[in-house]
Amino acid sequence: MAQWTSAMGSTQLARLLASQQDRPVGTGSRRPPAYRALADGIRLLVLEGRVPVAARLPAERELAVALAVSRTTVAAAYEALRTEGFLESRRGAGSWTAVPAGNPLPARGLEPLPPEALGSMIDLGCAALPAPEPWLTRAVQGALEALPPYAHTHGDYPAGLPALREMLAERYTARGIPTMPEQIMVTTGAMGAIDAICHLFAGRGERIAVESPSYANILQLMREAGARLVPVAMAEGLRGWDMDRWRQVLRDAAPRLAYVVADFHNPTGALADEDQRRQLVEAARSAGTVLVVDETMSELGLDEGLAMPRPVCGFDPAGSTVITVGSASKAFWAGMRIGWVRAAPDVIRSLVAARAYADLGTPVLEQLAVNWLLNTGGWQAAVDVRREQARDNRDALVAAVRRELPDWEFEVPRGGLTLWVRTGGVSGSRLAEVGERVGVRVPSGPRFGVDGAFEGYVRLPFTVGGAVAEEAAVRLAAAARLVETGVGAGAPAAHPFVA
C-alpha cells in the first residue's frame, strides 16, 4: 500500500496498548526488552484489527511522551516492525501499519457447500437458515395467484412493483420514519442494492469507510469496484461503534461513502445504541460522507424484551446523509433474493436511471411473494419462526463451544446470526483449512477484515443446533489440536463466497 488512509493518535494508541496488559501471560515467560514488547503490542493490535492496516502511527517523539518511554525505545520498536513487514515509512509522510507482503491472506470467503456434501460436512460458512415453512410455499402460491395481471405487461419494473414499494414505505412509516413509495427501490438482494449505491456514489479510487471487521462479501464487492477501503475498528466487545475513531476517520480521510451494520453487526453481533447512531449521522453529515446502513439483520433480535433503537435514518430527517438497505434474505430466506433501498427521492431516481445499464429489474414473481407475506401477516409469522430457530441454535452452539473449546473467547450477542470468536492464539486461516479435513467448514477472521487483520478469529453462524452443534464444536476442537501440533501448516485455501 503506497500511503496511509487513516491516522492513529498517540493517546489513542497508548490506551489500546494499555488494554493488552489485562491479558494473561504464560507462566515462567521472561519479560522481553521494552522495544520488543512495544513492537509485539502494535503487531497484535494490527492482526486483531484494533489498529487498522494503513493507519499512520504517531511520530516517535509523540508516542514516547504518551507511553513515558524513551524515544530510542519507540524508534527501535518501529524499526523492528518495518523489518517484519508490519510498518512502512516514507520521508515526509511518516509511518503507517501494514501486513507482510510475503504472507498474503485470503480476501474472499467460503462458497456454499454443495447439497450432496451435507451428509459428511458440517457447514458453518454461510449465515443462512433453511426456509421457514409453510410460509415459503404459501408465499409462492399467493404470488402465482397474483401474477396474471402482471403477465400481460412487459414485466420490467426498474424501481420495483408499485404495490411492494408502497408496502415497504408503509413499514418504515409504522417504525416512526415517514416514507413515501418514491423513496423506495426494490433490488435483487441487499448485495444488488449496495452494488448500485457504490457505482452511483463511489467511482474507482474513491475511499469508503467500513467497520473493521465487516461483512466479507460487501468488502469484496467494494474491492472489485475499485474502492479504497478505510477500516474503522469496532468498540471492544459488543459495545457497537468507537465514535472517537469514526469522527477521526471521517474528518481525516473524507470518504465518499461509509458502510455500517448498526443492527446485530455481521460478524460481531454488536448493536449500536441510539446515541452512537445520532453521533455517526452528525459526523457523516459534517464530513460530506454518505452513510449506507445495512438493516438486513434488524428483525433478528433474539432475547426476550429487547428494545430496539430507532433506525439510523430516523436521525436524518432531511434524508441527505443516510441511505438504508434492507433484505428478505436473513429475516426470511436467503433464496428469496429481494432487497430494497430507502433514500431521498432524487437518489432513488438516480439509482433507477442507472439500473438500465445493470440488471434492469428484480424478478416479478419473487416481489409478489414478498408482497403477499407483508400483506397477510405471513412475514411476521415467518420471522417469529426464524427467531426461535436462531435463538435455540445460538444457545446450543454457545454451550458446545464453551464445553469443547474453553480457551476460546466471545460475547453472546442479543440478536443476529453470528458469533465472533477469538481462537486462543490459533490461526483462523489454518483452522479453516484443517477444519475441512475433519468435516467442518468455518470462515477465518481475515475474510472479514481489510488487508489481513483478524488472523486470530473465526465466525460461527447460528445455522446448526442440537446434536449437530455439539458435533461441530467437537470437530472444531479436533481441528484446533491439529493446528497446534503443526499438522495445519499448509497455505490457507481460497474460497469465493461467504454469506
PDB file of N, CA, C and O in Angstrom, residues 129 132-133 135 299-302 304 330-332 377-392:
ATOM      1  N   LEU A 129     -30.274 -19.813   7.170  1.00  0.00           N
ATOM      2  CA  LEU A 129     -31.064 -20.943   7.651  1.00  0.00           C
ATOM      3  C   LEU A 129     -31.992 -21.461   6.552  1.00  0.00           C
ATOM      4  O   LEU A 129     -32.296 -20.732   5.605  1.00  0.00           O
ATOM      5  N   PRO A 132     -38.383 -20.912   6.183  1.00  0.00           N
ATOM      6  CA  PRO A 132     -39.404 -21.148   7.216  1.00  0.00           C
ATOM      7  C   PRO A 132     -40.717 -21.599   6.588  1.00  0.00           C
ATOM      8  O   PRO A 132     -41.479 -20.799   6.045  1.00  0.00           O
ATOM      9  N   GLU A 133     -40.960 -22.874   6.626  1.00  0.00           N
ATOM     10  CA  GLU A 133     -42.206 -23.409   6.072  1.00  0.00           C
ATOM     11  C   GLU A 133     -43.293 -23.456   7.146  1.00  0.00           C
ATOM     12  O   GLU A 133     -42.974 -23.524   8.342  1.00  0.00           O
ATOM     13  N   TRP A 135     -44.437 -21.071   5.220  1.00  0.00           N
ATOM     14  CA  TRP A 135     -44.618 -19.707   4.717  1.00  0.00           C
ATOM     15  C   TRP A 135     -44.012 -19.492   3.350  1.00  0.00           C
ATOM     16  O   TRP A 135     -44.542 -18.708   2.554  1.00  0.00           O
ATOM     17  N   GLU A 299     -34.380  -7.380  12.111  1.00  0.00           N
ATOM     18  CA  GLU A 299     -35.544  -8.065  12.680  1.00  0.00           C
ATOM     19  C   GLU A 299     -35.180  -9.323  13.462  1.00  0.00           C
ATOM     20  O   GLU A 299     -36.074 -10.051  13.913  1.00  0.00           O
ATOM     21  N   LEU A 300     -33.875  -9.558  13.631  1.00  0.00           N
ATOM     22  CA  LEU A 300     -33.444 -10.801  14.265  1.00  0.00           C
ATOM     23  C   LEU A 300     -32.983 -10.596  15.696  1.00  0.00           C
ATOM     24  O   LEU A 300     -31.965 -11.144  16.124  1.00  0.00           O
ATOM     25  N   GLY A 301     -33.726  -9.776  16.468  1.00  0.00           N
ATOM     26  CA  GLY A 301     -33.478  -9.712  17.898  1.00  0.00           C
ATOM     27  C   GLY A 301     -33.922 -11.016  18.540  1.00  0.00           C
ATOM     28  O   GLY A 301     -35.054 -11.464  18.346  1.00  0.00           O
ATOM     29  N   LEU A 302     -33.036 -11.641  19.320  1.00  0.00           N
ATOM     30  CA  LEU A 302     -33.302 -12.982  19.832  1.00  0.00           C
ATOM     31  C   LEU A 302     -33.672 -13.013  21.314  1.00  0.00           C
ATOM     32  O   LEU A 302     -34.341 -13.943  21.759  1.00  0.00           O
ATOM     33  N   GLU A 304     -35.620 -12.056  24.714  1.00  0.00           N
ATOM     34  CA  GLU A 304     -36.936 -11.567  25.086  1.00  0.00           C
ATOM     35  C   GLU A 304     -36.821 -10.179  25.719  1.00  0.00           C
ATOM     36  O   GLU A 304     -35.929  -9.910  26.514  1.00  0.00           O
ATOM     37  N   LYS A 330     -31.998 -12.588   5.195  1.00  0.00           N
ATOM     38  CA  LYS A 330     -31.649 -13.051   6.543  1.00  0.00           C
ATOM     39  C   LYS A 330     -32.892 -13.284   7.394  1.00  0.00           C
ATOM     40  O   LYS A 330     -33.003 -14.299   8.078  1.00  0.00           O
ATOM     41  N   ALA A 331     -33.836 -12.347   7.347  1.00  0.00           N
ATOM     42  CA  ALA A 331     -35.029 -12.474   8.182  1.00  0.00           C
ATOM     43  C   ALA A 331     -35.964 -13.570   7.681  1.00  0.00           C
ATOM     44  O   ALA A 331     -36.672 -14.198   8.472  1.00  0.00           O
ATOM     45  N   PHE A 332     -35.961 -13.824   6.351  1.00  0.00           N
ATOM     46  CA  PHE A 332     -36.865 -14.833   5.800  1.00  0.00           C
ATOM     47  C   PHE A 332     -36.086 -16.012   5.237  1.00  0.00           C
ATOM     48  O   PHE A 332     -36.011 -17.062   5.861  1.00  0.00           O
ATOM     49  N   GLY A 377     -49.633 -10.994   6.935  1.00  0.00           N
ATOM     50  CA  GLY A 377     -49.125 -11.358   8.250  1.00  0.00           C
ATOM     51  C   GLY A 377     -48.188 -12.536   8.208  1.00  0.00           C
ATOM     52  O   GLY A 377     -47.617 -12.934   9.237  1.00  0.00           O
ATOM     53  N   GLY A 378     -48.002 -13.104   7.027  1.00  0.00           N
ATOM     54  CA  GLY A 378     -47.092 -14.234   6.894  1.00  0.00           C
ATOM     55  C   GLY A 378     -45.650 -13.865   7.194  1.00  0.00           C
ATOM     56  O   GLY A 378     -44.883 -14.684   7.714  1.00  0.00           O
ATOM     57  N   TRP A 379     -45.272 -12.623   6.881  1.00  0.00           N
ATOM     58  CA  TRP A 379     -43.888 -12.183   7.145  1.00  0.00           C
ATOM     59  C   TRP A 379     -43.584 -12.264   8.639  1.00  0.00           C
ATOM     60  O   TRP A 379     -42.574 -12.845   9.039  1.00  0.00           O
ATOM     61  N   GLN A 380     -44.443 -11.675   9.463  1.00  0.00           N
ATOM     62  CA  GLN A 380     -44.189 -11.672  10.899  1.00  0.00           C
ATOM     63  C   GLN A 380     -44.200 -13.079  11.462  1.00  0.00           C
ATOM     64  O   GLN A 380     -43.380 -13.428  12.330  1.00  0.00           O
ATOM     65  N   ALA A 381     -45.122 -13.915  10.977  1.00  0.00           N
ATOM     66  CA  ALA A 381     -45.171 -15.302  11.447  1.00  0.00           C
ATOM     67  C   ALA A 381     -43.882 -16.038  11.093  1.00  0.00           C
ATOM     68  O   ALA A 381     -43.336 -16.801  11.906  1.00  0.00           O
ATOM     69  N   ALA A 382     -43.385 -15.808   9.867  1.00  0.00           N
ATOM     70  CA  ALA A 382     -42.147 -16.462   9.440  1.00  0.00           C
ATOM     71  C   ALA A 382     -40.947 -15.946  10.235  1.00  0.00           C
ATOM     72  O   ALA A 382     -40.057 -16.726  10.619  1.00  0.00           O
ATOM     73  N   VAL A 383     -40.905 -14.640  10.503  1.00  0.00           N
ATOM     74  CA  VAL A 383     -39.808 -14.072  11.287  1.00  0.00           C
ATOM     75  C   VAL A 383     -39.814 -14.630  12.706  1.00  0.00           C
ATOM     76  O   VAL A 383     -38.754 -14.902  13.292  1.00  0.00           O
ATOM     77  N   ASP A 384     -40.997 -14.826  13.271  1.00  0.00           N
ATOM     78  CA  ASP A 384     -41.085 -15.425  14.604  1.00  0.00           C
ATOM     79  C   ASP A 384     -40.491 -16.831  14.612  1.00  0.00           C
ATOM     80  O   ASP A 384     -39.776 -17.222  15.552  1.00  0.00           O
ATOM     81  N   VAL A 385     -40.786 -17.608  13.559  1.00  0.00           N
ATOM     82  CA  VAL A 385     -40.197 -18.946  13.431  1.00  0.00           C
ATOM     83  C   VAL A 385     -38.684 -18.847  13.328  1.00  0.00           C
ATOM     84  O   VAL A 385     -37.944 -19.605  13.978  1.00  0.00           O
ATOM     85  N   ARG A 386     -38.222 -17.915  12.505  1.00  0.00           N
ATOM     86  CA  ARG A 386     -36.774 -17.729  12.309  1.00  0.00           C
ATOM     87  C   ARG A 386     -36.076 -17.351  13.619  1.00  0.00           C
ATOM     88  O   ARG A 386     -35.016 -17.879  13.946  1.00  0.00           O
ATOM     89  N   ARG A 387     -36.678 -16.452  14.394  1.00  0.00           N
ATOM     90  CA  ARG A 387     -36.066 -16.042  15.663  1.00  0.00           C
ATOM     91  C   ARG A 387     -35.957 -17.206  16.642  1.00  0.00           C
ATOM     92  O   ARG A 387     -34.921 -17.393  17.288  1.00  0.00           O
ATOM     93  N   GLU A 388     -37.016 -17.977  16.741  1.00  0.00           N
ATOM     94  CA  GLU A 388     -36.992 -19.111  17.663  1.00  0.00           C
ATOM     95  C   GLU A 388     -35.922 -20.118  17.271  1.00  0.00           C
ATOM     96  O   GLU A 388     -35.175 -20.621  18.125  1.00  0.00           O
ATOM     97  N   GLN A 389     -35.814 -20.387  15.975  1.00  0.00           N
ATOM     98  CA  GLN A 389     -34.811 -21.337  15.492  1.00  0.00           C
ATOM     99  C   GLN A 389     -33.404 -20.804  15.740  1.00  0.00           C
ATOM    100  O   GLN A 389     -32.527 -21.533  16.222  1.00  0.00           O
ATOM    101  N   ALA A 390     -33.175 -19.525  15.426  1.00  0.00           N
ATOM    102  CA  ALA A 390     -31.853 -18.935  15.614  1.00  0.00           C
ATOM    103  C   ALA A 390     -31.487 -18.872  17.091  1.00  0.00           C
ATOM    104  O   ALA A 390     -30.322 -19.096  17.469  1.00  0.00           O
ATOM    105  N   ARG A 391     -32.455 -18.557  17.956  1.00  0.00           N
ATOM    106  CA  ARG A 391     -32.194 -18.495  19.403  1.00  0.00           C
ATOM    107  C   ARG A 391     -31.778 -19.864  19.935  1.00  0.00           C
ATOM    108  O   ARG A 391     -30.791 -19.988  20.679  1.00  0.00           O
ATOM    109  N   ASP A 392     -32.514 -20.903  19.544  1.00  0.00           N
ATOM    110  CA  ASP A 392     -32.170 -22.254  20.007  1.00  0.00           C
ATOM    111  C   ASP A 392     -30.801 -22.664  19.492  1.00  0.00           C
ATOM    112  O   ASP A 392     -29.998 -23.268  20.237  1.00  0.00           O
TER     113      ASP A 392
END
